[in-house]
CSV table of N, CA and C in Angstrom, one decimal:
chain,number,residue,atom,x,y,z
A,224,MET,N,0.8,-1.2,0.0
A,224,MET,CA,0.0,0.0,0.0
A,224,MET,C,0.9,1.2,0.0
A,225,VAL,N,0.5,2.3,-0.7
A,225,VAL,CA,1.2,3.5,-0.8
A,225,VAL,C,0.4,4.6,-0.1
A,226,TRP,N,1.0,5.4,0.7
A,226,TRP,CA,0.4,6.5,1.4
A,226,TRP,C,1.2,7.8,0.9
A,227,LEU,N,0.4,8.9,0.7
A,227,LEU,CA,1.0,10.2,0.4
A,227,LEU,C,0.8,11.1,1.6
A,228,VAL,N,1.9,11.6,2.2
A,228,VAL,CA,1.8,12.5,3.3
A,228,VAL,C,2.3,13.8,2.8
A,229,VAL,N,1.4,14.8,2.8
A,229,VAL,CA,1.7,16.1,2.3
A,229,VAL,C,1.8,17.1,3.4
A,230,GLY,N,2.9,17.9,3.4
A,230,GLY,CA,3.0,19.0,4.3
A,230,GLY,C,2.8,20.3,3.7
A,231,LEU,N,1.8,21.0,4.0
A,231,LEU,CA,1.5,22.3,3.4
A,231,LEU,C,2.4,23.4,4.1
A,232,GLY,N,2.6,24.4,3.3
A,232,GLY,CA,3.4,25.6,3.8
A,232,GLY,C,3.6,26.6,2.6
A,233,ASN,N,4.4,27.6,2.9
A,233,ASN,CA,4.7,28.6,1.9
A,233,ASN,C,6.2,28.6,1.6
A,234,PRO,N,6.6,28.9,0.4
A,234,PRO,CA,8.0,28.9,0.1
A,234,PRO,C,8.7,30.2,0.6
A,235,GLY,N,10.0,30.1,0.7
A,235,GLY,CA,10.7,31.3,1.1
A,235,GLY,C,11.2,31.4,2.5
A,236,ASP,N,12.3,32.0,2.7
A,236,ASP,CA,12.9,32.1,4.1
A,236,ASP,C,12.0,32.9,5.0
A,237,GLU,N,11.3,33.9,4.5
A,237,GLU,CA,10.4,34.7,5.4
A,237,GLU,C,9.3,33.9,6.0
A,238,TYR,N,8.9,32.7,5.5
A,238,TYR,CA,7.9,31.9,6.0
A,238,TYR,C,8.4,30.7,6.8
A,239,ALA,N,9.7,30.5,6.8
A,239,ALA,CA,10.3,29.2,7.3
A,239,ALA,C,9.8,28.8,8.7
A,240,ALA,N,9.8,29.8,9.6
A,240,ALA,CA,9.4,29.4,11.0
A,240,ALA,C,8.0,29.9,11.4
A,241,THR,N,7.1,30.0,10.4
A,241,THR,CA,5.8,30.5,10.8
A,241,THR,C,4.8,29.3,10.9
A,242,ARG,N,3.7,29.5,11.6
A,242,ARG,CA,2.7,28.4,11.8
A,242,ARG,C,2.2,27.9,10.5
A,243,HIS,N,2.2,28.7,9.4
A,243,HIS,CA,1.7,28.2,8.1
A,243,HIS,C,2.6,27.1,7.6
A,244,ASN,N,3.8,27.0,8.1
A,244,ASN,CA,4.7,26.0,7.5
A,244,ASN,C,4.8,24.7,8.4
A,245,ILE,N,4.0,24.6,9.4
A,245,ILE,CA,4.1,23.4,10.3
A,245,ILE,C,4.0,22.1,9.5
A,246,GLY,N,3.2,22.1,8.4
A,246,GLY,CA,3.1,20.9,7.6
A,246,GLY,C,4.4,20.5,7.0
A,247,GLN,N,5.1,21.5,6.4
A,247,GLN,CA,6.4,21.2,5.9
A,247,GLN,C,7.4,20.8,6.9
A,248,MET,N,7.3,21.4,8.1
A,248,MET,CA,8.2,21.0,9.2
A,248,MET,C,8.0,19.6,9.6
A,249,VAL,N,6.8,19.1,9.6
A,249,VAL,CA,6.5,17.7,10.0
A,249,VAL,C,7.0,16.8,9.0
A,250,VAL,N,6.8,17.0,7.7
A,250,VAL,CA,7.3,16.1,6.7
A,250,VAL,C,8.8,16.1,6.6
A,251,ASP,N,9.4,17.3,6.8
A,251,ASP,CA,10.9,17.4,6.9
A,251,ASP,C,11.4,16.4,8.0
A,252,HIS,N,10.7,16.5,9.2
A,252,HIS,CA,11.1,15.6,10.3
A,252,HIS,C,10.9,14.1,9.9
A,253,LEU,N,9.8,13.8,9.3
A,253,LEU,CA,9.6,12.4,8.9
A,253,LEU,C,10.7,11.9,8.0
A,254,ALA,N,11.0,12.7,7.0
A,254,ALA,CA,12.0,12.3,6.0
A,254,ALA,C,13.4,12.1,6.7
A,255,ALA,N,13.7,13.1,7.6
A,255,ALA,CA,15.0,13.0,8.3
A,255,ALA,C,15.0,11.7,9.2
A,256,ARG,N,13.9,11.5,9.9
A,256,ARG,CA,13.8,10.3,10.8
A,256,ARG,C,14.0,9.0,10.1
A,257,HIS,N,13.6,9.0,8.8
A,257,HIS,CA,13.7,7.7,8.1
A,257,HIS,C,14.9,7.8,7.0
A,258,SER,N,15.8,8.8,7.2
A,258,SER,CA,16.9,8.9,6.3
A,258,SER,C,16.5,9.0,4.8
A,259,ALA,N,15.4,9.6,4.5
A,259,ALA,CA,15.0,9.7,3.2
A,259,ALA,C,15.4,11.1,2.6
A,260,GLY,N,16.1,11.1,1.5
A,260,GLY,CA,16.5,12.3,0.8
A,260,GLY,C,15.4,12.9,0.0
A,261,TRP,N,15.4,14.2,-0.1
A,261,TRP,CA,14.4,15.0,-0.9
A,261,TRP,C,14.9,15.1,-2.4
A,262,SER,N,14.0,15.0,-3.3
A,262,SER,CA,14.3,15.3,-4.7
A,262,SER,C,13.1,16.1,-5.3
A,263,ALA,N,13.4,16.9,-6.3
A,263,ALA,CA,12.4,17.6,-7.1
A,263,ALA,C,11.6,16.7,-7.9
A,264,HIS,N,10.3,17.0,-8.0
A,264,HIS,CA,9.4,16.2,-8.9
A,264,HIS,C,8.8,17.2,-9.9
A,265,LYS,N,8.5,16.6,-11.0
A,265,LYS,CA,7.9,17.5,-12.1
A,265,LYS,C,6.6,18.1,-11.8
A,266,SER,N,5.9,17.7,-10.7
A,266,SER,CA,4.6,18.2,-10.3
A,266,SER,C,4.8,19.5,-9.5
A,267,ARG,N,6.0,20.1,-9.5
A,267,ARG,CA,6.3,21.3,-8.7
A,267,ARG,C,6.2,21.0,-7.2
A,268,THR,N,6.7,19.8,-6.8
A,268,THR,CA,6.8,19.4,-5.4
A,268,THR,C,8.2,18.8,-5.2
A,269,GLU,N,8.5,18.7,-3.9
A,269,GLU,CA,9.6,17.9,-3.5
A,269,GLU,C,9.1,16.7,-2.8
A,270,VAL,N,9.8,15.5,-3.1
A,270,VAL,CA,9.4,14.3,-2.5
A,270,VAL,C,10.5,13.5,-1.9
A,271,ALA,N,10.2,12.7,-0.9
A,271,ALA,CA,11.1,11.8,-0.3
A,271,ALA,C,10.2,10.5,0.0
A,272,ALA,N,10.9,9.4,0.0
A,272,ALA,CA,10.1,8.1,0.2
A,272,ALA,C,10.8,7.2,1.1
A,273,PHE,N,10.0,6.4,1.8
A,273,PHE,CA,10.6,5.4,2.7
A,273,PHE,C,9.5,4.3,2.9
A,274,LYS,N,9.9,3.2,3.5
A,274,LYS,CA,8.9,2.1,3.9
A,274,LYS,C,8.8,2.0,5.4
A,275,ILE,N,7.7,1.6,5.9
A,275,ILE,CA,7.5,1.3,7.3
A,275,ILE,C,6.8,-0.1,7.3
A,276,GLY,N,7.2,-0.9,8.3
A,276,GLY,CA,6.7,-2.2,8.4
A,276,GLY,C,7.7,-3.2,7.8
A,277,VAL,N,7.3,-4.5,7.8
A,277,VAL,CA,8.1,-5.5,7.2
A,277,VAL,C,7.3,-6.4,6.3
A,278,GLY,N,8.0,-7.0,5.4
A,278,GLY,CA,7.4,-8.0,4.5
A,278,GLY,C,6.2,-7.5,3.7
A,279,ILE,N,5.2,-8.3,3.5
A,279,ILE,CA,4.1,-7.9,2.7
A,279,ILE,C,3.2,-6.9,3.3
A,280,ASP,N,3.4,-6.7,4.6
A,280,ASP,CA,2.7,-5.7,5.3
A,280,ASP,C,3.3,-4.3,5.3
A,281,ALA,N,4.5,-4.2,4.7
A,281,ALA,CA,5.2,-2.9,4.6
A,281,ALA,C,4.4,-1.9,3.8
A,282,ALA,N,4.4,-0.7,4.2
A,282,ALA,CA,3.7,0.4,3.5
A,282,ALA,C,4.8,1.3,2.9
A,283,SER,N,4.6,1.8,1.7
A,283,SER,CA,5.4,2.8,1.1
A,283,SER,C,4.8,4.1,1.5
A,284,ILE,N,5.7,5.0,2.0
A,284,ILE,CA,5.3,6.3,2.4
A,284,ILE,C,6.0,7.3,1.5
A,285,ILE,N,5.2,8.2,0.8
A,285,ILE,CA,5.8,9.3,0.0
A,285,ILE,C,5.5,10.5,0.8
A,286,VAL,N,6.5,11.3,1.2
A,286,VAL,CA,6.2,12.6,1.9
A,286,VAL,C,6.5,13.6,0.9
A,287,ALA,N,5.7,14.7,0.9
A,287,ALA,CA,5.8,15.7,-0.2
A,287,ALA,C,5.5,17.1,0.4
A,288,LYS,N,6.2,18.0,-0.3
A,288,LYS,CA,5.8,19.4,0.0
A,288,LYS,C,5.8,20.2,-1.3
A,289,SER,N,4.8,21.0,-1.4
A,289,SER,CA,4.7,21.8,-2.6
A,289,SER,C,5.7,23.0,-2.7
A,290,ARG,N,6.1,23.3,-3.9
A,290,ARG,CA,7.0,24.5,-4.0
A,290,ARG,C,6.2,25.7,-4.3
A,291,SER,N,4.9,25.6,-4.2
A,291,SER,CA,4.0,26.8,-4.4
A,291,SER,C,3.4,27.2,-3.0
A,292,TYR,N,2.7,28.3,-3.0
A,292,TYR,CA,2.1,28.8,-1.8
A,292,TYR,C,1.0,27.8,-1.4
A,293,MET,N,0.7,27.7,-0.1
A,293,MET,CA,-0.2,26.7,0.4
A,293,MET,C,-1.6,26.8,-0.3
A,294,ASN,N,-2.1,28.1,-0.6
A,294,ASN,CA,-3.4,28.2,-1.2
A,294,ASN,C,-3.4,27.9,-2.7
A,295,GLU,N,-2.2,27.5,-3.2
A,295,GLU,CA,-2.0,27.1,-4.6
A,295,GLU,C,-1.5,25.7,-4.8
A,296,SER,N,-1.5,24.9,-3.7
A,296,SER,CA,-0.9,23.6,-3.7
A,296,SER,C,-1.8,22.5,-4.2
A,297,GLY,N,-3.0,22.8,-4.4
A,297,GLY,CA,-4.0,21.7,-4.9
A,297,GLY,C,-3.5,21.1,-6.2
A,298,GLY,N,-3.2,21.9,-7.2
A,298,GLY,CA,-2.8,21.4,-8.5
A,298,GLY,C,-1.5,20.5,-8.4
A,299,PRO,N,-0.4,21.0,-7.8
A,299,PRO,CA,0.8,20.2,-7.7
A,299,PRO,C,0.5,18.9,-6.9
A,300,ILE,N,-0.2,18.9,-5.8
A,300,ILE,CA,-0.4,17.7,-5.0
A,300,ILE,C,-1.3,16.7,-5.8
A,301,SER,N,-2.3,17.2,-6.5
A,301,SER,CA,-3.2,16.4,-7.3
A,301,SER,C,-2.4,15.7,-8.4
A,302,ALA,N,-1.5,16.4,-9.0
A,302,ALA,CA,-0.6,15.8,-10.1
A,302,ALA,C,0.3,14.8,-9.5
A,303,LEU,N,0.8,15.0,-8.3
A,303,LEU,CA,1.7,14.1,-7.7
A,303,LEU,C,0.9,12.8,-7.3
A,304,ALA,N,-0.3,12.9,-6.8
A,304,ALA,CA,-1.1,11.8,-6.4
A,304,ALA,C,-1.4,11.0,-7.7
A,305,ALA,N,-1.7,11.6,-8.8
A,305,ALA,CA,-2.0,10.9,-10.0
A,305,ALA,C,-0.8,10.2,-10.5
A,306,PHE,N,0.4,10.8,-10.4
A,306,PHE,CA,1.6,10.2,-10.9
A,306,PHE,C,1.9,8.9,-10.1
A,307,TYR,N,1.7,8.9,-8.8
A,307,TYR,CA,1.9,7.7,-8.0
A,307,TYR,C,0.7,6.8,-7.9
A,308,LYS,N,-0.4,7.2,-8.5
A,308,LYS,CA,-1.6,6.4,-8.4
A,308,LYS,C,-2.1,6.2,-7.0
A,309,VAL,N,-2.1,7.3,-6.2
A,309,VAL,CA,-2.5,7.3,-4.8
A,309,VAL,C,-4.0,7.7,-4.8
A,310,GLU,N,-4.8,6.9,-4.2
A,310,GLU,CA,-6.2,7.2,-4.0
A,310,GLU,C,-6.4,8.4,-3.0
A,311,PRO,N,-7.4,9.2,-3.1
A,311,PRO,CA,-7.7,10.2,-2.1
A,311,PRO,C,-7.7,9.7,-0.7
A,312,SER,N,-8.2,8.5,-0.5
A,312,SER,CA,-8.4,8.0,0.9
A,312,SER,C,-7.0,7.6,1.5
A,313,GLN,N,-6.0,7.7,0.7
A,313,GLN,CA,-4.6,7.3,1.1
A,313,GLN,C,-3.7,8.6,1.1
A,314,ILE,N,-4.3,9.7,1.2
A,314,ILE,CA,-3.6,11.0,1.3
A,314,ILE,C,-3.8,11.6,2.6
A,315,ILE,N,-2.7,12.0,3.3
A,315,ILE,CA,-2.8,12.7,4.6
A,315,ILE,C,-2.2,14.0,4.4
A,316,VAL,N,-2.9,15.1,4.7
A,316,VAL,CA,-2.5,16.5,4.5
A,316,VAL,C,-2.3,17.1,5.9
A,317,ILE,N,-1.0,17.5,6.1
A,317,ILE,CA,-0.7,18.2,7.4
A,317,ILE,C,-0.6,19.7,7.2
A,318,HIS,N,-1.4,20.4,8.0
A,318,HIS,CA,-1.4,21.9,7.8
A,318,HIS,C,-1.8,22.5,9.1
A,319,ASP,N,-1.6,23.8,9.2
A,319,ASP,CA,-2.1,24.5,10.4
A,319,ASP,C,-3.6,24.7,10.3
A,320,GLU,N,-4.2,24.7,11.4
A,320,GLU,CA,-5.7,24.9,11.5
A,320,GLU,C,-6.1,25.6,12.7
A,321,LEU,N,-6.6,26.8,12.6
A,321,LEU,CA,-7.1,27.6,13.7
A,321,LEU,C,-8.6,27.7,13.9
A,322,ASP,N,-9.3,27.0,13.0
A,322,ASP,CA,-10.8,27.1,13.0
A,322,ASP,C,-11.3,26.2,14.1
């Protein structure tokens, strides 16, 4: 099974430590924790991948962050999900939420 874990945020140093980038901070931590390197993807995202579990029960995890602003991230993330053939039910989006 493949899971897509998306961390939303905004590009640029001026946003690096703001609450809007908590999603990107989380996926950065996940990638580092699993020694997964980041690479650019044609969908205007950055991706890293790793597996959790063992044998046939292992799950492939793709962590991603958009290189666009968070309110423009739908297109790149949709393209990435289509590329990896990930169903919407297997996408986890991490973002700030104050509502």
